[in-house]
Coordinates of C-alpha atoms in Angstrom, one line a residue:
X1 CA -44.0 -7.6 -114.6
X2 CA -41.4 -5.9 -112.4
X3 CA -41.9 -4.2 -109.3
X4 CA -43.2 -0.8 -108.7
X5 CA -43.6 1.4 -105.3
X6 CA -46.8 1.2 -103.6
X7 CA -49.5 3.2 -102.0
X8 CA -52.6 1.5 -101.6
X9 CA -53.1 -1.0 -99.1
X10 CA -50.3 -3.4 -97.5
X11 CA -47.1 -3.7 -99.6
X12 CA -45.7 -7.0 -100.9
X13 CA -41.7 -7.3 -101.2
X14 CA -42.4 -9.9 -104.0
X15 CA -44.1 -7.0 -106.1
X16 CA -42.9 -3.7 -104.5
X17 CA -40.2 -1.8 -103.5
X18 CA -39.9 -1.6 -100.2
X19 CA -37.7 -0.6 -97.2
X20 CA -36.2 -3.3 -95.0
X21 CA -38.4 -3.5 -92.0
X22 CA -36.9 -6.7 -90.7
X23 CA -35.0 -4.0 -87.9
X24 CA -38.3 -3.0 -86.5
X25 CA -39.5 -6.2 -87.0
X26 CA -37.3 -7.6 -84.4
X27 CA -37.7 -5.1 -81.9
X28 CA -41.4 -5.8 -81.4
X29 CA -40.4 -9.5 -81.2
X30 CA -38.5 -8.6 -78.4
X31 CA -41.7 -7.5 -77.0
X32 CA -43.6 -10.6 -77.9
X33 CA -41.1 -12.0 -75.8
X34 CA -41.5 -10.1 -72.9
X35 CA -45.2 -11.4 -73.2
X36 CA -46.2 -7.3 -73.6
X37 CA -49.8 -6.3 -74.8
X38 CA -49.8 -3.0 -77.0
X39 CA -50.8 -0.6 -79.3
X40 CA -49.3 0.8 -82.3
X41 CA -51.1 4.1 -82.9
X42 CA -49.4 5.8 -86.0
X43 CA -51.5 8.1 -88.4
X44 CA -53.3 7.4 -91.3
X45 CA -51.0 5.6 -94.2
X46 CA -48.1 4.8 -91.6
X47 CA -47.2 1.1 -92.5
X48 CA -49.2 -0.4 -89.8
X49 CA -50.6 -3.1 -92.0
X50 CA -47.6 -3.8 -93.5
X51 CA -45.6 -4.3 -90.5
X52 CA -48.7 -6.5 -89.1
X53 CA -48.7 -8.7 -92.1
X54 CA -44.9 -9.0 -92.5
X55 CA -45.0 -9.3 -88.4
X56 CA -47.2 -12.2 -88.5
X57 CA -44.7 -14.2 -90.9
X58 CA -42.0 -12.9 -88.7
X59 CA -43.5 -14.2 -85.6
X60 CA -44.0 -17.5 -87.7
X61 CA -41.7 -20.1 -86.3
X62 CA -42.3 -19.1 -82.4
X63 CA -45.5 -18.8 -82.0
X64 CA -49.0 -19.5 -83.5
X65 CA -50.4 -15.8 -85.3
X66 CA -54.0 -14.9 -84.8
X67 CA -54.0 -11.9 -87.5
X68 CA -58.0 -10.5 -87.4
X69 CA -58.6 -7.2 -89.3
X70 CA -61.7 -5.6 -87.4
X71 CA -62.7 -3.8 -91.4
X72 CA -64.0 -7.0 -91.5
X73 CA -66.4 -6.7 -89.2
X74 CA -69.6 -5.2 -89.8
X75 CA -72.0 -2.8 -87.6
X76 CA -74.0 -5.7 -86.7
X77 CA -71.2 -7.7 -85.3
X78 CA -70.5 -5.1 -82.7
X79 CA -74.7 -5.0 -81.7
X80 CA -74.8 -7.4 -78.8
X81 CA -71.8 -9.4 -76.8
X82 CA -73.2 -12.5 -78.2
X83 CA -72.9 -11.4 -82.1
X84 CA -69.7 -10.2 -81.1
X85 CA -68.3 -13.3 -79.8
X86 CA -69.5 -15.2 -82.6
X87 CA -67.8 -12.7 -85.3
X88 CA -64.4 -13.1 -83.2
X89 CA -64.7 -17.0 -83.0
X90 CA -65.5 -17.0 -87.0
X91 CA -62.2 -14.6 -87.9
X92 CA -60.0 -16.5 -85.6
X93 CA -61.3 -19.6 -87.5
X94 CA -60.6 -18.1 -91.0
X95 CA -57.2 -16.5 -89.7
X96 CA -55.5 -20.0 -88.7
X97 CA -57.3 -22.0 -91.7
X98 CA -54.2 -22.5 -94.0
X99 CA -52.2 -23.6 -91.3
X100 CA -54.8 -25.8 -88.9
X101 CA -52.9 -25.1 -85.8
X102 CA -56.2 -25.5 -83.2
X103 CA -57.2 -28.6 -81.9
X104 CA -60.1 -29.8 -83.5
X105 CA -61.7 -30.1 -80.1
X106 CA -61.4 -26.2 -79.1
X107 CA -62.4 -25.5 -83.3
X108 CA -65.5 -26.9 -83.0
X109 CA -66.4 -25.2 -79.8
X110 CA -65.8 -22.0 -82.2
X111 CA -67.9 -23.3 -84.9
X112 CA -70.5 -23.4 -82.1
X113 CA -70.1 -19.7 -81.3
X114 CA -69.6 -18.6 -85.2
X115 CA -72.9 -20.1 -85.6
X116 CA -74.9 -18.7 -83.0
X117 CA -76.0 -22.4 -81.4
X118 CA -73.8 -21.1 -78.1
X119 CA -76.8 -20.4 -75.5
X120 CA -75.8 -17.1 -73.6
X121 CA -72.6 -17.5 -75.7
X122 CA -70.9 -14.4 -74.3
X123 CA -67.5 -12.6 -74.4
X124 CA -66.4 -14.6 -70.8
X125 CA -67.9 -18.1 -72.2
X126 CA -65.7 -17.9 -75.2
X127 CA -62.4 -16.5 -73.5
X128 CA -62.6 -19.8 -71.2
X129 CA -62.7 -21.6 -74.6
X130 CA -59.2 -19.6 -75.6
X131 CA -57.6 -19.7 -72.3
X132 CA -58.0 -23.7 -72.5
X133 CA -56.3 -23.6 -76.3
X134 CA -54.1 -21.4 -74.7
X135 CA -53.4 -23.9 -72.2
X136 CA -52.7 -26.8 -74.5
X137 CA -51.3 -25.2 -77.7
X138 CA -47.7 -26.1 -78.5
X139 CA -46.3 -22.9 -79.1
X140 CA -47.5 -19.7 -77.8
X141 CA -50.3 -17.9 -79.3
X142 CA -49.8 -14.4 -80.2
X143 CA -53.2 -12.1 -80.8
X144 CA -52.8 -9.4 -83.7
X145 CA -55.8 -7.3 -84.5
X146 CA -55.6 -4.0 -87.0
X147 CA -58.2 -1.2 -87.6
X148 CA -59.7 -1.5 -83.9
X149 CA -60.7 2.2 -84.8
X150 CA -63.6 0.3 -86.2
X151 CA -64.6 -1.2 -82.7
X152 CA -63.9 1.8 -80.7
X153 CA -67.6 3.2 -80.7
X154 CA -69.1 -0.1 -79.0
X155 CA -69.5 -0.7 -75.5
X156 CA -68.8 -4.5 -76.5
X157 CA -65.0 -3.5 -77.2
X158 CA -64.6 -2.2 -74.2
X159 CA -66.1 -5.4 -72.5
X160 CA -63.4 -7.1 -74.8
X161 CA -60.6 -5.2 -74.0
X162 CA -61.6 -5.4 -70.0
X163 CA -61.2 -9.5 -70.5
X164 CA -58.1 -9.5 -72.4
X165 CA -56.9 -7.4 -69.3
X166 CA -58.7 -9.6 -66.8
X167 CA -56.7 -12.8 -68.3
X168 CA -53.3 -11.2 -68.5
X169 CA -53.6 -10.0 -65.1
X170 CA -54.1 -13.5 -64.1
X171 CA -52.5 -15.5 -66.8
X172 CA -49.9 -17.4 -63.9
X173 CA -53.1 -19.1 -63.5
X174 CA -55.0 -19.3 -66.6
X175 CA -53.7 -19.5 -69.6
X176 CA -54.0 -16.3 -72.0
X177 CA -52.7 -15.2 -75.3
X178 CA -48.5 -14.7 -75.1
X179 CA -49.2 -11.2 -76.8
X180 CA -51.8 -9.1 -77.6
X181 CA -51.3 -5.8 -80.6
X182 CA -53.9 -3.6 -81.3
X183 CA -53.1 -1.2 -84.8
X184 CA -55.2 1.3 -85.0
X185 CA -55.1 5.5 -85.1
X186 CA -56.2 6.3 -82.2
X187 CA -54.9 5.8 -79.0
X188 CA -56.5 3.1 -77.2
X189 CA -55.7 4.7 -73.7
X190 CA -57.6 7.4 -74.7
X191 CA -60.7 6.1 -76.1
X192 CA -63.2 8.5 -74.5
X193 CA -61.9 11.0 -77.7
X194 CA -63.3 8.9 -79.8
X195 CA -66.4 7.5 -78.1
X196 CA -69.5 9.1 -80.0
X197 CA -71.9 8.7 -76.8
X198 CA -70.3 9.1 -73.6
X199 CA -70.6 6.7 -70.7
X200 CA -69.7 7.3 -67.0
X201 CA -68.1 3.2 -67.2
X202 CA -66.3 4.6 -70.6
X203 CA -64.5 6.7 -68.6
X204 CA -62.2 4.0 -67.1
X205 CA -58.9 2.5 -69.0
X206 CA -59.3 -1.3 -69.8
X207 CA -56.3 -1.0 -71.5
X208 CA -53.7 0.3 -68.6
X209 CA -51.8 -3.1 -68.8
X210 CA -50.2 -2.0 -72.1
X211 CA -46.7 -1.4 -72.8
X212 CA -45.6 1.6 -74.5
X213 CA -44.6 1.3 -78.4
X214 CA -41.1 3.5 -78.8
X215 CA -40.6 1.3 -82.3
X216 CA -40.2 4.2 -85.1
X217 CA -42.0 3.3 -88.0
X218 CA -40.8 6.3 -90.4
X219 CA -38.3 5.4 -92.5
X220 CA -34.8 6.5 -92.2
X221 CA -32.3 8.3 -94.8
X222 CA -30.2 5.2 -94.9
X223 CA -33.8 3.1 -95.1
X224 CA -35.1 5.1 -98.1
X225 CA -31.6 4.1 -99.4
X226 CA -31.6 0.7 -99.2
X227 CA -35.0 1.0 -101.3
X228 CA -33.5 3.3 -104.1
X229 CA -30.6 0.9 -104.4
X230 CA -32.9 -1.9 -105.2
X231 CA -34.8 0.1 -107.6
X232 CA -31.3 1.9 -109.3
X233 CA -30.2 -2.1 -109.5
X234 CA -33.2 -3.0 -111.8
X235 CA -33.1 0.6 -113.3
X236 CA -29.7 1.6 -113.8
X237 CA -30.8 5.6 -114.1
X238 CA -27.5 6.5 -113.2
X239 CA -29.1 8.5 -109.6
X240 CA -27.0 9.7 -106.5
X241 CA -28.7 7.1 -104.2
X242 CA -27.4 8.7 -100.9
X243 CA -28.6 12.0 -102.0
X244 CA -31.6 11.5 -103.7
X245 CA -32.4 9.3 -100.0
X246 CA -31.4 12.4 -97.9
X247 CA -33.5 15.0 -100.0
X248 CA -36.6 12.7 -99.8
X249 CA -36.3 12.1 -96.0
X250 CA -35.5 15.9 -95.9
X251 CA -39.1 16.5 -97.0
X252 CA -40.6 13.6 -95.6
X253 CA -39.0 13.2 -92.1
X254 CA -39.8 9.4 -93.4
X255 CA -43.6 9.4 -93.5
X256 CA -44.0 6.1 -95.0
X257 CA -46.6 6.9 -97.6
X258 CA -44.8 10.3 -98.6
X259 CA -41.9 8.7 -99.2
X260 CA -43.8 6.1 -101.4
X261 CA -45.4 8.5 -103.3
X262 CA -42.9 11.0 -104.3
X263 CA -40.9 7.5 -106.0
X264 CA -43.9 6.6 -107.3
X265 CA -44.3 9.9 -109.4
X266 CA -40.8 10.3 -110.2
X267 CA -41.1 6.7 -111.3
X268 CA -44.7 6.6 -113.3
X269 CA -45.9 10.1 -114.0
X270 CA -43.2 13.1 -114.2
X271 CA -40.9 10.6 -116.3
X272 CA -41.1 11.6 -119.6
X273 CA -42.8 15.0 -119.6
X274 CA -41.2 17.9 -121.0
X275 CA -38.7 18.7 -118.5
X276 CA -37.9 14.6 -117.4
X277 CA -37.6 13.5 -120.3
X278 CA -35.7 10.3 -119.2
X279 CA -35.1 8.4 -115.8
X280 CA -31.8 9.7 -115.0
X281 CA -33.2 13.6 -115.2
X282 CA -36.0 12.2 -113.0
X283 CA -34.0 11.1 -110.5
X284 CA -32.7 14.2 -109.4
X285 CA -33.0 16.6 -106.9
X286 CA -35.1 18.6 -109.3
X287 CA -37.1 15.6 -110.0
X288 CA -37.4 15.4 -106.4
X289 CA -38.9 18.9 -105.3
X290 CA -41.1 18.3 -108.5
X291 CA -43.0 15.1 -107.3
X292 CA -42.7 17.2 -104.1
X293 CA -44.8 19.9 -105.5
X294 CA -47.1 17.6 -107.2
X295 CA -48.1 16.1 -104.1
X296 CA -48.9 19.1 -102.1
X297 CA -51.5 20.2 -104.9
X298 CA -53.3 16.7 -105.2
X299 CA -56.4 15.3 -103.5
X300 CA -55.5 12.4 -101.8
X301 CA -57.0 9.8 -99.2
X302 CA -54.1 10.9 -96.7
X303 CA -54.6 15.0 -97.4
X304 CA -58.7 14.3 -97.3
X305 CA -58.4 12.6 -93.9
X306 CA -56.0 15.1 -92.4
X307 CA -58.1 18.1 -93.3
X308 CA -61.4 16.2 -91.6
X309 CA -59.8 15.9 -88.5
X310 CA -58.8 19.9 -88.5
X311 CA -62.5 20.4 -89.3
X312 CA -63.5 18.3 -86.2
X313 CA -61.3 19.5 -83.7
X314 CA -61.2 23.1 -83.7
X315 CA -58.5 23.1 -80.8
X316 CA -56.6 20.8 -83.5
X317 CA -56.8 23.9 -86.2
X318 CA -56.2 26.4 -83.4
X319 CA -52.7 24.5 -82.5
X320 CA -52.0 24.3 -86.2
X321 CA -52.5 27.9 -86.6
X322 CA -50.5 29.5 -84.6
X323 CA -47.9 27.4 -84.5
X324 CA -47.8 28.2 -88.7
X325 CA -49.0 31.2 -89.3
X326 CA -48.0 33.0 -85.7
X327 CA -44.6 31.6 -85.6
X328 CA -45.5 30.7 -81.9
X329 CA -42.9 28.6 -80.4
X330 CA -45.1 25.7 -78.7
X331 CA -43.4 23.3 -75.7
X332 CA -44.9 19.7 -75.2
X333 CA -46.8 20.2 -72.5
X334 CA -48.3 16.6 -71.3
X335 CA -51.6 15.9 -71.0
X336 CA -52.4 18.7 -73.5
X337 CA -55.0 18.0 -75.9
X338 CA -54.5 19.6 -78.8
X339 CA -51.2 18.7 -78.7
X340 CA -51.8 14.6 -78.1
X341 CA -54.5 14.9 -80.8
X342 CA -51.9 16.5 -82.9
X343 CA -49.5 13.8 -82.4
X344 CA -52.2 10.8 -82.8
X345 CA -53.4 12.0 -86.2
X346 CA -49.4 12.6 -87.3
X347 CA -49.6 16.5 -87.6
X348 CA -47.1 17.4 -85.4
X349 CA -44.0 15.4 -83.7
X350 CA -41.9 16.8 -80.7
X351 CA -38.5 17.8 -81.0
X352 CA -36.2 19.2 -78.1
X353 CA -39.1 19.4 -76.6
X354 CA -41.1 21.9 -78.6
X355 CA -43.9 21.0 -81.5
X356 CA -43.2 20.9 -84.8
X357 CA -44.9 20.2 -87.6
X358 CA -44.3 16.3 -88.5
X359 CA -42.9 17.3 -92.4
X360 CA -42.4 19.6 -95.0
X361 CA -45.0 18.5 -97.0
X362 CA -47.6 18.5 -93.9
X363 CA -46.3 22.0 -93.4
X364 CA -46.8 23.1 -97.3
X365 CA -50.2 21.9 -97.7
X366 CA -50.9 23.3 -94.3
X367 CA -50.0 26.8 -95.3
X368 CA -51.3 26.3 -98.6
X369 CA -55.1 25.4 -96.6
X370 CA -54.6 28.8 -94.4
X371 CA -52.9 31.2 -97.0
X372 CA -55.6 30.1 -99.3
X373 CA -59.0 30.1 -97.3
X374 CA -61.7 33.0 -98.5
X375 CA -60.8 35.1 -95.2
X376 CA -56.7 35.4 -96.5
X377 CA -57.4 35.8 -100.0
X378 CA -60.0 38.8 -99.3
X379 CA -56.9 40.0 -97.3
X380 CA -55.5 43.4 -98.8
X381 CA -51.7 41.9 -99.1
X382 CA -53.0 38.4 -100.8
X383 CA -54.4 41.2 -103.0
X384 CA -51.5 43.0 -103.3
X385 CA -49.4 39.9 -104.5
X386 CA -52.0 38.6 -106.7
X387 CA -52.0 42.2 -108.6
X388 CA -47.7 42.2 -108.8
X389 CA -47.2 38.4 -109.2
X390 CA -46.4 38.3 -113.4
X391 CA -43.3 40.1 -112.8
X392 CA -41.4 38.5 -110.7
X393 CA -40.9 35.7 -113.0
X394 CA -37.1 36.0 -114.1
X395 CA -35.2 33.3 -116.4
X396 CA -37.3 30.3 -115.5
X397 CA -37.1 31.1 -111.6
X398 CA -38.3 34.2 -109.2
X399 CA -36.7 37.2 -109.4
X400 CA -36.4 37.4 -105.1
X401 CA -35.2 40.7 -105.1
X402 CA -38.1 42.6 -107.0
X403 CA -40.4 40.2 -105.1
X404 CA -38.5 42.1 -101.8
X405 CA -38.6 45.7 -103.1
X406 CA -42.2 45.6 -104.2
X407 CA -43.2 44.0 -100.5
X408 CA -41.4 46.7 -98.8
X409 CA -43.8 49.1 -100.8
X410 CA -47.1 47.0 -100.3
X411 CA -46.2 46.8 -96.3
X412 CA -45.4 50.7 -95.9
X413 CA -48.4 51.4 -97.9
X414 CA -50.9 49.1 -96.2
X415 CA -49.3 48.9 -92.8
X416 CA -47.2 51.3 -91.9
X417 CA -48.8 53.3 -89.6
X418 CA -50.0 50.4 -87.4
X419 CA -49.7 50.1 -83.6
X420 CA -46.1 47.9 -82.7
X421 CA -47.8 44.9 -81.2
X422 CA -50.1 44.4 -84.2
X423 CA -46.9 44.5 -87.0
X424 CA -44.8 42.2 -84.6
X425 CA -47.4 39.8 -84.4
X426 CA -48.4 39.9 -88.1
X427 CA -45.6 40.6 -90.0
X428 CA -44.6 37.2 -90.9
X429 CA -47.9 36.4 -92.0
X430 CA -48.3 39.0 -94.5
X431 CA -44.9 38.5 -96.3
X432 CA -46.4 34.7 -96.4
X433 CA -49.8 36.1 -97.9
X434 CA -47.9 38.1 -100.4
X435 CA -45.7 35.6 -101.4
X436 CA -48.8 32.7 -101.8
X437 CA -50.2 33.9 -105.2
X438 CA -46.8 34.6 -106.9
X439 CA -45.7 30.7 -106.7
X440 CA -49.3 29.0 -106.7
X441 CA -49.0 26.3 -108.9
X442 CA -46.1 26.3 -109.2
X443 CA -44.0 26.3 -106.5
X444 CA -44.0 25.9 -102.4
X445 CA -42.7 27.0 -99.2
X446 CA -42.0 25.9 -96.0
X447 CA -40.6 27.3 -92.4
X448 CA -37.4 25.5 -91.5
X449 CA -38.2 23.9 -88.2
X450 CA -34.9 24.6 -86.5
X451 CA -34.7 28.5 -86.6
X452 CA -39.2 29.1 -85.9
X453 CA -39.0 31.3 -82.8
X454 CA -40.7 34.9 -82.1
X455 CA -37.6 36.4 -83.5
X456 CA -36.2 34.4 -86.4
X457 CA -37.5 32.4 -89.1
X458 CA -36.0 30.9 -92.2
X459 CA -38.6 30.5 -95.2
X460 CA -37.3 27.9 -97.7
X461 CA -38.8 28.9 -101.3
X462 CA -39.1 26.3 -103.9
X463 CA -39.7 27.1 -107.5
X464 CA -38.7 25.1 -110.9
X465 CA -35.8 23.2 -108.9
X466 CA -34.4 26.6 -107.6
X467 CA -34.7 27.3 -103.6
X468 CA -34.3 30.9 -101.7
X469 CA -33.4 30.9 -98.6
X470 CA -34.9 34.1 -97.1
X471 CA -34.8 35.0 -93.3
X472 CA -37.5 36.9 -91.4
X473 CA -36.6 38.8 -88.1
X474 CA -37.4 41.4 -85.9
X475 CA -35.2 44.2 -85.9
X476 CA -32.7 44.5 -82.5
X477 CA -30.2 46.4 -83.6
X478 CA -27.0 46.4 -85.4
X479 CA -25.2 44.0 -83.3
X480 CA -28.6 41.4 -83.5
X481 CA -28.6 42.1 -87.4
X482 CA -25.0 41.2 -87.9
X483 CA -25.6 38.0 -85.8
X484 CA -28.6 36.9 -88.0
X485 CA -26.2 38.2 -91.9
X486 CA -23.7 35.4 -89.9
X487 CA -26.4 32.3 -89.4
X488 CA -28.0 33.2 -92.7
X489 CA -24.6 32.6 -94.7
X490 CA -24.1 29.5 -92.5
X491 CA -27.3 28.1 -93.8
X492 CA -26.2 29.3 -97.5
X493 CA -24.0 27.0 -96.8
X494 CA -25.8 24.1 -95.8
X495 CA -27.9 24.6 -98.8
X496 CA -25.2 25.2 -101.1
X497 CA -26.3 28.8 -101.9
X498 CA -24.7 31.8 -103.0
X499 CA -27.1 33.9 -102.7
X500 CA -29.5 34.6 -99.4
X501 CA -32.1 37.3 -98.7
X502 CA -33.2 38.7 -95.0
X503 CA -36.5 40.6 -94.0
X504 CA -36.8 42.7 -90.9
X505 CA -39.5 44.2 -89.3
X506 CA -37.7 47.6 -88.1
X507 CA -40.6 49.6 -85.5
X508 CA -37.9 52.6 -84.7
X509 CA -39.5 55.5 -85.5
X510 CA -35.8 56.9 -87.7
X511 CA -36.1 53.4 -89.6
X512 CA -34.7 53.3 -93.4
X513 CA -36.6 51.2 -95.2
X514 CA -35.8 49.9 -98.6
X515 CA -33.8 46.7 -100.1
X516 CA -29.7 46.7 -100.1
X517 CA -27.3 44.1 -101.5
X518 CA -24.5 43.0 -99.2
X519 CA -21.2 41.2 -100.3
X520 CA -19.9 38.9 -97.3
X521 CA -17.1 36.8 -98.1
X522 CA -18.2 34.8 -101.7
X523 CA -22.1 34.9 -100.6
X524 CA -24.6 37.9 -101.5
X525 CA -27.2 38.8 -99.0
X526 CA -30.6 41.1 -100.3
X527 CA -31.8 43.1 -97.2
X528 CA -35.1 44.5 -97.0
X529 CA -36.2 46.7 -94.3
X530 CA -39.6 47.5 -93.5

């Protein structure tokens, strides 16, 4: 059987495709080096199994690997120091039994503890136990432990992490692991976020010896390339690998399991149905904002953990919000937690300083959960769109024009006598709420990241492998206006567009509004007023 591209679990280049991490591998050799202790925090679905399990073998002819998985671990384990000493001792005993790298001396005095015979066999008993392995062992031994989010509730880890501290502090004079990683989602710095219960002790970091992880573990355009090409080899679909990379990573910003699964639909379900009827039609940009589409509309582990976490922190939803559906422009501001939480759980990443949401897809699916909540779709212009949306559908694709002229109408009838501040603040919102039901289903939107201020932003409008480009400002006057017809062709441009659309949100009291058409140069601009 040949390969396929994965997203469940860790992912094996002997059965999937996969992009060459051997890059990143290296870089967090260099810090196994150095002899750093860390933690690589990345969101749900991020590679961090992966990379452990690939690191391990990486790590392979330097060192001796511990690799533990705390999953495997259960409640019980974590009860007392003692049954937590004796779980650790049994996985470190199963971890290094194909390769029977610990003296048999120091392995039996972990039997011991793995079978509970240890009397008052606590956490410092058995680190003396390690630091004389430690000590002895021919080759340093590196510690690698993933999902410590299963720990973090226990006042035992804690204990745990304050001795792995304790003996690098010291290790000049006895003997301690080379390295120590922790993979997990939260931030272990930070644990009081997590902590269910708590403590006044809980409340200091054991883990302030740790050395901060700048590896990026997205993928890159020229990664998600390399993949492709292995695939196209073994394929032959006759794709534009470069492209086809840059439009994924376009959506993606290299999410690892985004990526994944938009190949993995192109490759195994939107194939051969009506409109892909054979890999080289797949493998197109079309195929591409397909899958993309697909995905946004599915229940999937990634979307069901994402949308927990906005349910349990409402400061989390509140940042989410307005940076969306507000257009507010948000700086990093450390030591904010919204924002941290936002960056732990992959929501959001910072760019020139300011938040932005981490993808496209994490931005669709966001908009999609706001636009389509009970409170928005009571809302008089969801109505308004849901009541106009069969017309607008115009030779396979959206007839953007129509869609403009009838929202000028809706807005005037609904809103137009409304105070200033109300329409400045809202207006973006309601072209979004009108817009929702006339694509639901079947196509998607997004903000571009690099024009969202207070006074300009460009929605991106996909729908059956067409885009619109259409720009939303307030009104400042001619000279402001003739600015924004100038960036909007330039991004015509970038999209390879002929044809753009701008909406203003005009408060003089002389206004005009309606819809024109505009001829600059060889591109067509459709200007609505309202």
């Amino acid at each position: 059987m040949g390969k396929v591209f994965n997203v469940t679990a860790n992912c094996d280049p002997q059965r999937h495709y996969m992009v060459d991490i051997t890059e990143r591998l290296r870089k967090i050799k260099d810090m196994v080096d150095r002899g750093d202790y860390f933690t690589i925090n990345r969101a749900r679905q991020y590679g961090k199994t992966t990379t452990l399990i690939a690191l391990a073998s990486f790590l392979h002819e330097d060192y001796y690997v511990i690799s533990l998985d705390f999953q495997m671990l259960s409640e019980s384990d974590f009860r007392t120091e003692e049954t937590f000493a004796g779980a650790f001792a049994r996985e470190i005993l199963f971890s290094e039994e194909e390769s029977n790298f610990i003296p048999e001396n120091i392995a039996n005095q972990l039997r011991n503890y793995a079978d509970g015979v240890v009397e008052q066999a606590g956490l410092a008993k058995l680190f003396a136990v390690i630091s004389s392995w430690c000590g002895i062992s021919e080759k340093p031994v590196v510690l690698l432990i993933d999902e410590v989010d299963q720990a973090s509730n226990y006042q035992v880890f804690l204990d745990f992490l304050g001795l792995l501290r304790g003996y690098y502090i010291r290790r000049a004079k006895r003997p301690a692991f080379q390295s120590v990683i922790l993979a997990g989602v939260y931030d272990i710095k930070n644990l009081r976020s997590k902590f269910v219960k708590e403590r006044e002790h809980s409340t200091n970091n054991p883990w302030n010896i740790a050395a901060d992880f700048l590896v990026d573990m997205s993928f890159s355009a020229r990664e998600i390339a390399g993949m492709l090409q292995e695939y196209e080899a073994d394929h032959v679909t006759g794709m534009d690998v470069d492209a086809i990379a840059e439009l994924i990573y376009d959506y993606t910003s290299g999410y690892p399991y985004l990526v994944s699964r938009i190949c993995k639909l192109l490759d195994e379900q939107i194939v051969g149905t009506r409109d892909f009827l054979s890999q080289t039609a797949v493998w197109t940009a079309n195929g591409v904002v397909t899958a993309v589409g697909k995905i946004v509309t599915e229940d999937n582990t990634l979307f069901e953990s994402l949308e927990d976490k906005i349910r349990a922190f409402p400061d989390l939803r509140e940042l989410l919000h307005s940076l969306l559906m507000n257009g507010k422009e948000i700086s990093n501001v450390p030591g904010n937690i919204a924002i941290g939480t936002a960056k732990m759980f992959g929501f959001v990443r910072i760019e020139n300083n300011k938040v932005v949401v981490a993808n496209r897809i994490f931005e669709m699916r966001l908009y999609n959960m706001f636009l389509t909540s009970s409170e928005m779709q009571e809302s008089r212009m969801y109505s308004a769109g849901d009541r106009d949306k069969y017309q607008f559908i115009k030779d396979n694709g959206l007839d953007m024009k129509l869609i403009l002229e009838r929202f000028v109408v809706a807005f005037d009838d609904l809103y137009g006598d409304q105070p200033q501040k109300f329409v400045e603040e809202d207006g973006r919102r309601y072209f979004l709420l009108y817009l929702r039901p006339i694509i639901n289903g079947t196509g998607n939107y997004y903000i571009e990241s690099r024009t969202r201020n207070q006074e300009r932003t460009d929605v991106i409008i996909d729908y059956r492998g067409n885009q619109y480009v259409c720009e939303l400002k307030i009104w400042r006057g001619n000279s402001y206006n003739e600015r924004g017809e100038n960036q909007l062709m330039a991004y015509l441009d970038y999209y390879h567009l002929k044809k753009g659309y701008m909406l203003s949100f005009n408060f003089n009291k002389k206004k005009e509004i309606g819809v024109k058409e505009i001829v600059l140069d060889d591109k067509v601009l459709i200007e609505a007023v309202v």
